Structures are given as structure tokens and as C-alpha cells.
Amino acid sequence: MTGERTTQRSCLAVVLAAGEGTRMRSARPKVLHAVANRSLLAQVLDAVGKAGGTTTAVVVGPGADAVAGEARRVLPDAEVFVQAERRGTAHAVLAAKDAIARGADDVLVIFADTPLIRPQTLVRMRDALAGGAAIVVLAFRPKDPKGYGRLVFEGGELVAIREELDASAAERALDLCNGGLMAFAGASALAILERIGNRNTKGEYYLTDAVAIARSLGLQAAVIETEEDDVRGINTKAQLAETEAALQQRLRKAAMEAGVTLVAPDTVFLSADTKFGRDVTVEPFVVFGPGVTVDDDAVIRSFSHLDRAHVGKGALVGPYARLRPGADLQEGVHIGNFVEVKEAVIERGAKANHLSYIGDATVGAGANVGAGTITCNYDGIAKHRTEIGKNAFIGSNSALVAPVKIGDGAYVGSGSVITQDVPADALAVARGRQAVKPGWATRVRDLKAAAKKKTPAK
Ligand code: UD1
Ligand code: MG
């Protein structure tokens, strides 16, 4: 995706994540909220990585240990800088001065609350640097330009960005706006950034002033225009939901482009890391939590919920199935309605078609788990494993009290409570014996009729 010249250039991404996000009305830092089950910060760091970012600096606010932790979890090499006081976007970038001073060819300034930025857009910005620009502004035409910095042109050239609060009426009428993210040629980045002052309405160090300063130094400023989604910022929970919706559309489209059949795409919810093979079919109303992989030819039927699970080739899941973390379905497995699987390997061709809980278990290849089977994995203190052998048959409504092993090819009679291991090819029945009392029902009915005669109707 990267232009040839761009690939050869080193790139430092400075990710600004020092915002407080007070308008989210949340105890959690803004950039740790999630879209498509991934934090805003992780989403942005992923885009940076795909755009060829070779080093990354994350600027966090004071005391933002959780933000720093998330940065390091996603990108162990990330260098974290603290912006002690929030004094504006340029001030925040300079918190990472030491990293910038190391002299990468390209310096990308990224906002961590703008999670839909696409790698290809960052690459376009880098390509403009490779073409000789000292600074690249990412512009867009919002439906409502209120609150955004406006791009001011003279004789077809970008000369400044004016923040809304400082703009004249004529400038406010301009509709090409600043998306916020910028790219700098490493060679002149610090010279520009360190000249930025704070003489404006808010008394902040504005990154946007970099444009006029670059011009005054005789350097070239370039503009790249992009779609609004790329620079969609998040300040409120409502905007978080709008961004989620936009990202879901993107993920659905990408899945279909990769060959997945989504019968009703708008009803399927994906995670940023959901992985599909070829010719997978997903019926309406399915939710994919994080960490799900679905292999070729599998079918996920309606109303199923999957979370950190693997669905093997040609497997059939649902309708109404729940795959919880650690569910590993191998090729051709069937998991049917109201079956919950957690931390369990279901081997090739095994089936659990109705109403079961399979947790902390192994189900051998070709085994059949009857309706209502429950692995009793928890004794109130610890979790224990159930092992069901190959081609075993578990009769309906059985309780398998773990730790317990059912041997290969063994049978468990319906309604059994199995507390001891069952050898291979044996039959285990563990339930009360059936008693039959001939004529019992007739006698009860006769007694009832006699009682009725004694108390005549009023
Ligand atoms: C910024 C741009 C504006 C642009 C808009 C696009 C400036 C001066 N203005 O305005 O032209 O139209 O984005 O959304 O750049 N941050 C810090 N430390 C600070 C200040 C900000 O880390 O001291 C971070 C924020 O957490 C955020 C980003 O920088 O991730 C942008 O800051 P924000 O306050 O949202 O800038 P805007 O007013 O939206
Ligand atoms: Mg903003």
C-alpha cells in the first residue's frame, strides 16, 4: 500500500492521548473506550503500524497509567511520554520532543480519539512528504464545520489554519476543514514546532499554527483531502456509538469483499479482529466478540454469540448457540440451539445439537452429546475437566460430574448422573430404577370420583 519512496523512509508516529474526555462522563480515560471491541488507542496504533510506522510515541496525561499500559500491551516498543499540563496540541506533540529529535524521515501526528483513520490515508500523507512537502494537512468537508479549524488559501496555496474561535466571519464560511492529524518532514519538524506560540483566544499552543510558520520558513505545505469518517473524533458517548456504526459498516464490507456471505449485514456485529476463511455464511443477528476465528465453509446460524472462540472448517453453529472463551470447534463440528461451550475442544465431527453446557472439557471426534447434557465443572471451589472419548454417546439429560472421563466408544444412559470414570465401550447408567405399578392411575381416578359424590355441587 505504501509508495516506493515512502517505504524506504523511517517514520515516527506521535499519538496524542492526553485528553481527559470529560464529556464521556466516565471514570475510564476516553481513549480506553472501545469500538468493535478494541480500544480507541489500539485501533489507532493498528492503523499506524499498517501505514509503516517504525517507531511510536504515545503522549499521555499525568497519572494515565492505564493508557500507558494499554499502549504497551498493544505495542511493547511504544515509548510513552507524559504531557504534564494540557496546554494544546502542539504542546502535546513536544512532550515527545526526545523522540522527534532522533530524526525520523516522517513524523505523523495522530489523535488517539480519531479511531477510524485508515492506514491508506496515513500513507497518502507520507507520500506527500516523500514528494517534498515539509508539512501535510489532512482536510475534509464536514456536514457541519462548526468547531473545526478552517483551511485558509491564498492564490491556491494553503497559508494558514484558523481555529473557529479565532476565525473571522469570512473564514468561518470556508468549508474545507482541518481533520487534526498532520505529517511533518522530520528534518524541519522541531524547528517548526518550537516556534509555535500561544497568542490566541484559548491561550493554547496550537498545532495548526505550524502551517503559517512553515510558510514563513519558506517550506512547502501540502493538503490531502479525505472523507469525514477518517477524521471522525469522539468526545461523547453518542459519537462513540456513531463511530461504532461506521466501523461496523466498514468491517462488514471488508468481510463480504473477502468472500463471507452475510445474509443481512446490518444485523451482524463484528470485532476489529474477527477472522473469516472463505465461503463462510453468517445468518442474520449474530454477534462476534473479540478473538473469533471462523474457518472456511462454516455456517453461523442466527442469534448466535461468539467470544474468543474458534470455529473449524465446515462447522455448523446455532441457531442460538453461545461460544465462550476457549471454545475450539474442529472441522465439521455441530453445535446447535441453546448449547453453551466454554474452554472446551470439540474434536472433528462431534455433535452437541441441543440444550447443553460443555465447559472445561474435551469432546472426542465423532462423539454425540445428547440434549440437555451438562458438564458439572465447578464444585464451588475449583473448576474440573470432563473428557469424553472418541465416538462416545452421551444420552440426553445426563450430568457429567467433573473430574470425570468417558472412554472412547462408551455409552451413557439418558438421565444419568455420572460421578465415576466410564471405561471405553462400556455402558454406564446412573439413575433411579423405574418402578411400574399396574392399575395405579385407575385407582386414583376412582378415589377422586368418590370424593366428588360426597360433596355435591352448590
Ligand atoms: C483540533 C484542531 C482543529 C481540527 C480538529 C479536528 C488544533 C489546535 N485544532 O481541534 O483545527 O479541526 O482538531 O478534530 O490542533 N491533546 C492533548 N493535549 C493537549 C490538547 C490536546 O493530548 O494539550 C489531544 C487530545 O486528547 C486529542 C487531540 O489532541 O486527541 C486533539 O485535541 P482537541 O482538544 O480535541 O482539539 P480540537 O479542539 O478538536
Ligand atoms: Mg477534538
Short mmCIF file of N, CA and C and ligand atoms in Angstrom, two decimals, residues 23 30 111 113 233 235, ligand 2:
data_model
loop_
_atom_site.label_atom_id
_atom_site.label_comp_id
_atom_site.label_asym_id
_atom_site.label_seq_id
_atom_site.Cartn_x
_atom_site.Cartn_y
_atom_site.Cartn_z
N ARG A 23 -16.36 14.83 28.63
CA ARG A 23 -17.73 14.72 28.08
C ARG A 23 -18.19 13.27 27.90
N LYS A 30 -10.78 8.47 28.04
CA LYS A 30 -11.51 8.41 26.76
C LYS A 30 -10.95 7.38 25.79
N PHE A 111 -4.24 11.68 16.39
CA PHE A 111 -5.10 11.85 17.58
C PHE A 111 -5.66 10.48 17.96
N ASP A 113 -8.18 9.87 19.67
CA ASP A 113 -9.65 9.81 19.73
C ASP A 113 -10.27 9.89 18.34
N GLY A 233 -13.96 12.39 15.13
CA GLY A 233 -13.43 12.42 16.51
C GLY A 233 -14.51 12.00 17.50
N ASN A 235 -15.97 12.59 21.30
CA ASN A 235 -15.97 13.34 22.56
C ASN A 235 -17.08 12.87 23.49
MG MG B 2 -11.30 17.22 19.07
#
